[in-house]
Tab-separated table of C-alpha atoms in Angstrom:
chain	number	residue	atom	x	y	z
A	171	GLN	CA	13.685	12.404	-1.355
A	172	VAL	CA	13.675	8.938	0.164
A	173	GLN	CA	14.048	6.001	-2.205
A	174	LEU	CA	13.448	2.332	-1.478
A	175	GLN	CA	14.701	-0.642	-3.466
A	176	GLU	CA	13.735	-4.274	-2.922
A	177	SER	CA	16.134	-7.108	-3.650
A	178	GLY	CA	16.150	-10.860	-3.239
A	179	PRO	CA	15.519	-14.147	-5.032
A	180	GLY	CA	12.751	-14.183	-7.572
A	181	LEU	CA	12.137	-17.901	-7.154
A	182	VAL	CA	11.691	-19.794	-3.907
A	183	LYS	CA	10.875	-23.479	-3.459
A	184	PRO	CA	7.820	-24.532	-1.471
A	185	SER	CA	8.419	-25.022	2.269
A	186	GLN	CA	11.540	-22.862	2.147
A	187	SER	CA	11.959	-19.308	3.414
A	188	LEU	CA	11.494	-16.140	1.392
A	189	SER	CA	14.005	-13.410	2.246
A	190	LEU	CA	13.935	-9.895	0.847
A	191	THR	CA	15.796	-6.734	1.711
A	192	CYS	CA	14.831	-3.117	1.186
A	193	SER	CA	17.693	-0.673	0.766
A	194	VAL	CA	16.860	2.860	1.808
A	195	SER	CA	18.474	6.029	0.524
A	196	GLY	CA	17.670	9.627	1.340
A	197	GLY	CA	16.666	8.884	4.912
A	198	SER	CA	17.655	6.836	7.953
A	199	ILE	CA	15.597	3.857	9.099
A	200	SER	CA	16.549	4.607	12.700
A	201	SER	CA	15.298	8.182	12.991
A	202	GLY	CA	12.377	10.402	12.214
A	203	GLY	CA	9.653	8.203	13.659
A	204	TYR	CA	8.953	6.524	10.344
A	205	TYR	CA	7.396	3.101	9.808
A	206	TRP	CA	9.116	0.782	7.351
A	207	SER	CA	6.635	-1.588	5.811
A	208	TRP	CA	6.229	-4.650	3.649
A	209	ILE	CA	3.142	-5.014	1.482
A	210	ARG	CA	2.390	-7.644	-1.125
A	211	GLN	CA	0.138	-7.971	-4.123
A	212	HIS	CA	-0.897	-11.330	-5.503
A	213	PRO	CA	-0.954	-11.444	-9.320
A	214	GLY	CA	-3.867	-9.425	-10.600
A	215	LYS	CA	-5.198	-8.905	-7.083
A	216	GLY	CA	-5.365	-6.327	-4.334
A	217	LEU	CA	-2.859	-5.262	-1.734
A	218	GLU	CA	-2.083	-7.009	1.555
A	219	TRP	CA	-0.194	-5.396	4.418
A	220	ILE	CA	2.408	-7.807	5.809
A	221	GLY	CA	3.810	-5.696	8.623
A	222	PHE	CA	6.184	-2.921	9.545
A	223	ILE	CA	9.051	-1.986	11.787
A	224	SER	CA	9.337	1.338	13.555
A	225	ASP	CA	12.466	3.445	13.702
A	226	SER	CA	13.026	2.110	17.227
A	227	GLY	CA	12.915	-1.469	15.980
A	228	SER	CA	9.438	-2.461	17.147
A	229	ALA	CA	7.702	-4.766	14.686
A	230	PHE	CA	3.990	-5.259	14.001
A	231	TYR	CA	2.601	-7.993	11.808
A	232	ASN	CA	-0.564	-8.981	10.024
A	233	PRO	CA	-2.084	-11.684	12.273
A	234	SER	CA	-2.758	-13.847	9.224
A	235	LEU	CA	1.016	-14.101	8.626
A	236	LYS	CA	2.384	-13.493	12.102
A	237	SER	CA	3.450	-17.079	12.760
A	238	ARG	CA	5.646	-17.101	9.622
A	239	VAL	CA	6.981	-13.569	9.243
A	240	THR	CA	9.852	-11.546	10.669
A	241	ILE	CA	10.721	-7.974	9.778
A	242	SER	CA	14.042	-6.641	10.994
A	243	GLY	CA	16.277	-3.645	10.443
A	244	ASP	CA	20.006	-3.225	9.888
A	245	THR	CA	20.918	0.319	10.838
A	246	SER	CA	24.547	-0.110	9.805
A	247	LYS	CA	23.472	-0.744	6.224
A	248	ASN	CA	20.298	1.365	6.374
A	249	LEU	CA	18.072	-1.426	5.180
A	250	PHE	CA	15.244	-3.548	6.504
A	251	SER	CA	14.347	-7.097	5.710
A	252	LEU	CA	11.452	-9.498	5.364
A	253	LYS	CA	11.618	-13.195	6.104
A	254	LEU	CA	8.623	-15.404	5.429
A	255	ASN	CA	8.903	-19.045	6.427
A	256	SER	CA	7.305	-22.183	5.059
A	257	VAL	CA	6.156	-20.605	1.828
A	258	THR	CA	3.579	-22.094	-0.519
A	259	ALA	CA	2.308	-21.135	-3.952
A	260	ALA	CA	-0.124	-18.816	-2.197
A	261	ASP	CA	2.835	-16.612	-1.267
A	262	THR	CA	3.600	-15.888	-4.916
A	263	ALA	CA	3.228	-12.138	-5.206
A	264	VAL	CA	4.891	-8.826	-5.917
A	265	TYR	CA	6.448	-7.652	-2.668
A	266	TYR	CA	6.764	-3.937	-1.995
A	267	CYS	CA	8.693	-2.156	0.703
A	268	ALA	CA	7.334	1.221	1.707
A	269	ARG	CA	7.554	4.030	4.231
A	270	ALA	CA	4.871	5.694	6.310
A	271	PRO	CA	5.351	8.846	8.395
A	272	PRO	CA	5.130	8.976	12.198
A	273	GLN	CA	1.881	7.567	13.596
A	274	GLY	CA	0.559	10.945	14.673
A	275	SER	CA	0.776	12.264	11.131
A	276	SER	CA	-2.407	13.334	9.420
A	277	GLY	CA	-4.082	10.246	7.988
A	278	TRP	CA	-0.929	8.151	8.392
A	279	PRO	CA	-0.568	7.314	4.682
A	280	ILE	CA	2.003	5.169	2.896
A	281	GLU	CA	3.992	7.935	1.277
A	282	HIS	CA	6.828	6.171	-0.477
A	283	TRP	CA	6.984	2.795	-2.188
A	284	GLY	CA	9.729	0.716	-3.703
A	285	GLN	CA	9.250	-0.502	-7.266
A	286	GLY	CA	8.318	-3.996	-6.091
A	287	THR	CA	9.825	-7.390	-6.735
A	288	LEU	CA	8.038	-10.506	-7.970
A	289	VAL	CA	8.625	-13.625	-5.922
A	290	THR	CA	7.393	-16.896	-7.339
A	291	VAL	CA	7.050	-19.976	-5.160
A	292	SER	CA	7.528	-23.061	-7.272
A	293	SER	CA	9.545	-26.250	-7.318
B	548	ASP	CA	-10.121	-6.513	10.979
B	549	ILE	CA	-11.545	-3.390	9.389
B	550	GLN	CA	-12.994	-4.310	6.014
B	551	MET	CA	-12.805	-1.792	3.189
B	552	THR	CA	-15.455	-2.333	0.537
B	553	GLN	CA	-14.669	-0.485	-2.654
B	554	SER	CA	-17.012	0.039	-5.583
B	555	PRO	CA	-17.278	-0.327	-8.436
B	556	SER	CA	-14.634	-2.958	-9.171
B	557	SER	CA	-14.261	-1.496	-12.648
B	558	LEU	CA	-15.684	1.245	-14.793
B	559	SER	CA	-15.403	2.511	-18.334
B	560	ALA	CA	-15.206	6.220	-18.943
B	561	SER	CA	-14.177	8.736	-21.558
B	562	VAL	CA	-11.653	11.522	-21.388
B	563	GLY	CA	-13.323	14.494	-19.758
B	564	ASP	CA	-15.808	12.430	-17.753
B	565	ARG	CA	-16.365	12.893	-14.052
B	566	VAL	CA	-15.555	9.669	-12.222
B	567	THR	CA	-16.521	8.686	-8.699
B	568	ILE	CA	-15.156	5.755	-6.694
B	569	THR	CA	-16.474	4.819	-3.272
B	570	CYS	CA	-14.937	3.047	-0.319
B	571	ARG	CA	-16.938	1.981	2.739
B	572	ALA	CA	-15.278	1.046	6.016
B	573	SER	CA	-16.792	-1.654	8.230
B	574	GLN	CA	-16.407	0.626	11.240
B	575	SER	CA	-15.405	4.165	12.023
B	576	ILE	CA	-11.889	4.992	10.858
B	577	SER	CA	-11.989	8.708	11.547
B	578	SER	CA	-10.143	10.254	8.596
B	579	TYR	CA	-7.437	7.596	8.395
B	580	LEU	CA	-8.156	6.921	4.750
B	581	SER	CA	-5.785	7.199	1.810
B	582	TRP	CA	-6.257	6.770	-1.929
B	583	TYR	CA	-3.628	5.357	-4.292
B	584	GLN	CA	-3.289	5.108	-8.045
B	585	GLN	CA	-1.539	2.113	-9.576
B	586	LYS	CA	-0.556	1.669	-13.213
B	587	PRO	CA	0.385	-1.732	-14.672
B	588	GLY	CA	3.776	-2.940	-13.496
B	589	LYS	CA	4.234	0.016	-11.178
B	590	ALA	CA	4.005	0.611	-7.461
B	591	PRO	CA	0.980	2.401	-6.031
B	592	LYS	CA	1.249	6.174	-5.830
B	593	LEU	CA	-0.282	8.185	-3.010
B	594	LEU	CA	-2.957	10.594	-4.240
B	595	ILE	CA	-4.920	11.623	-1.174
B	596	TYR	CA	-4.441	11.148	2.566
B	597	ALA	CA	-6.499	12.006	5.617
B	598	ALA	CA	-9.554	11.399	3.410
B	599	SER	CA	-9.354	14.724	1.608
B	600	THR	CA	-5.808	16.131	1.588
B	601	LEU	CA	-4.148	16.168	-1.806
B	602	GLN	CA	-0.614	14.809	-1.842
B	603	SER	CA	1.962	17.287	-3.120
B	604	GLY	CA	2.227	17.235	-6.902
B	605	VAL	CA	-1.116	15.511	-7.494
B	606	PRO	CA	-3.397	17.376	-9.915
B	607	SER	CA	-6.310	19.243	-8.425
B	608	ARG	CA	-8.816	17.284	-10.521
B	609	PHE	CA	-8.484	14.582	-7.854
B	610	ASN	CA	-10.690	15.150	-4.826
B	611	GLY	CA	-11.422	13.119	-1.721
B	612	SER	CA	-14.346	13.385	0.647
B	613	GLU	CA	-15.900	11.512	3.545
B	614	SER	CA	-19.280	11.024	5.117
B	615	GLY	CA	-19.225	8.832	8.172
B	616	THR	CA	-17.727	5.531	7.082
B	617	ASP	CA	-18.155	6.288	3.380
B	618	PHE	CA	-15.279	7.774	1.448
B	619	THR	CA	-15.261	9.030	-2.120
B	620	LEU	CA	-12.554	9.690	-4.670
B	621	THR	CA	-13.667	11.950	-7.503
B	622	ILE	CA	-11.774	12.730	-10.668
B	623	SER	CA	-13.449	15.846	-12.020
B	624	SER	CA	-12.313	15.551	-15.627
B	625	LEU	CA	-10.672	12.269	-16.554
B	626	GLN	CA	-7.387	12.601	-18.415
B	627	PRO	CA	-5.608	9.954	-20.520
B	628	GLU	CA	-2.983	9.442	-17.817
B	629	ASP	CA	-5.676	8.685	-15.224
B	630	PHE	CA	-6.559	5.285	-16.662
B	631	ALA	CA	-5.304	3.050	-13.882
B	632	THR	CA	-6.439	1.076	-10.840
B	633	TYR	CA	-7.326	2.958	-7.668
B	634	PHE	CA	-7.172	1.600	-4.124
B	635	CYS	CA	-8.350	2.943	-0.803
B	636	GLN	CA	-6.549	2.050	2.451
B	637	GLN	CA	-7.293	2.542	6.138
B	638	SER	CA	-4.609	3.110	8.740
B	639	TYR	CA	-6.905	3.648	11.746
B	640	ARG	CA	-6.005	0.210	13.089
B	641	ILE	CA	-2.467	-1.105	12.771
B	642	LEU	CA	-3.752	-4.019	10.739
B	643	TRP	CA	-3.784	-1.793	7.653
B	644	THR	CA	-6.306	-2.940	5.063
B	645	PHE	CA	-7.027	-2.013	1.472
B	646	GLY	CA	-10.065	-1.921	-0.740
B	647	GLN	CA	-10.225	-4.423	-3.594
B	648	GLY	CA	-9.432	-1.783	-6.193
B	649	THR	CA	-11.283	-0.032	-9.006
B	650	LYS	CA	-9.968	-0.353	-12.529
B	651	VAL	CA	-10.716	2.710	-14.631
B	652	GLU	CA	-10.738	1.786	-18.303
B	653	ILE	CA	-11.162	3.698	-21.508
B	654	LYS	CA	-14.662	3.617	-22.980
C-alpha cells in the first residue's frame, strides 16, 4: 500500500518561496505510470489542484499558479517536491501530496493522499 | 476551466436518512468524476470513481450515478461515521477541478 508524507516549513514569510517534499513509500515515483500531485486547501475552503508530475518527469500545472510553481521528482530518494515562489497570505493553506493512477485508468481518480501539512504565510 | 457546481453547500440529516448530493459540470466530462469524503483535520478519502464505481472498502450504502453533466452521490442510510464534508472532482481535463463541498451535519 503506497503511503505519502509531506514535510517542510510550517511558516513562510511573504515574498519568499514555499518548499515542500512528499516522501513516498510502497511504490516508486518513476514507474507504473502514476501521477504525483500537489493539491491545497485554504482554511475552511475547498480544494485546489496545483499540479502533478508523471512517472517520466513531465509536469503539468494549474494555469493560475503556473508562473510561480515548480514540481520536481527525486528518484534516488523516491520523493517529489513543490516549490511556490513569491508567496502571499493567499497561499496560506493545507498542502496535500497525492497519487493518481495512469491516465487511461477508469475515471482517473486521486486514490491516495498524504495527511497534509499546514503552511502559513506571515511575517 | 471546467466548473463543478455542487449542491447543497450543507445539509442537516439524521442517522438512517437517505442523503443526496449533486454535482453539475459546466461541460461534458464523460465519467471522469470522483467523490471524496473529508473529516475535520484529515485528508480526503476516495469513495467513488468513474462516476459510479465504489472504491474498495467503501460501504455499499454509498452510490454514485450520472445523467449527462449531472452527477449524484447518494448515501442510502446515513450512519454516524458519515457526518463529514463531501467533494466531487473532475479529471476529464488536466486542470483538475473540485466542487465547493457539501457539509453533512447532524440534525
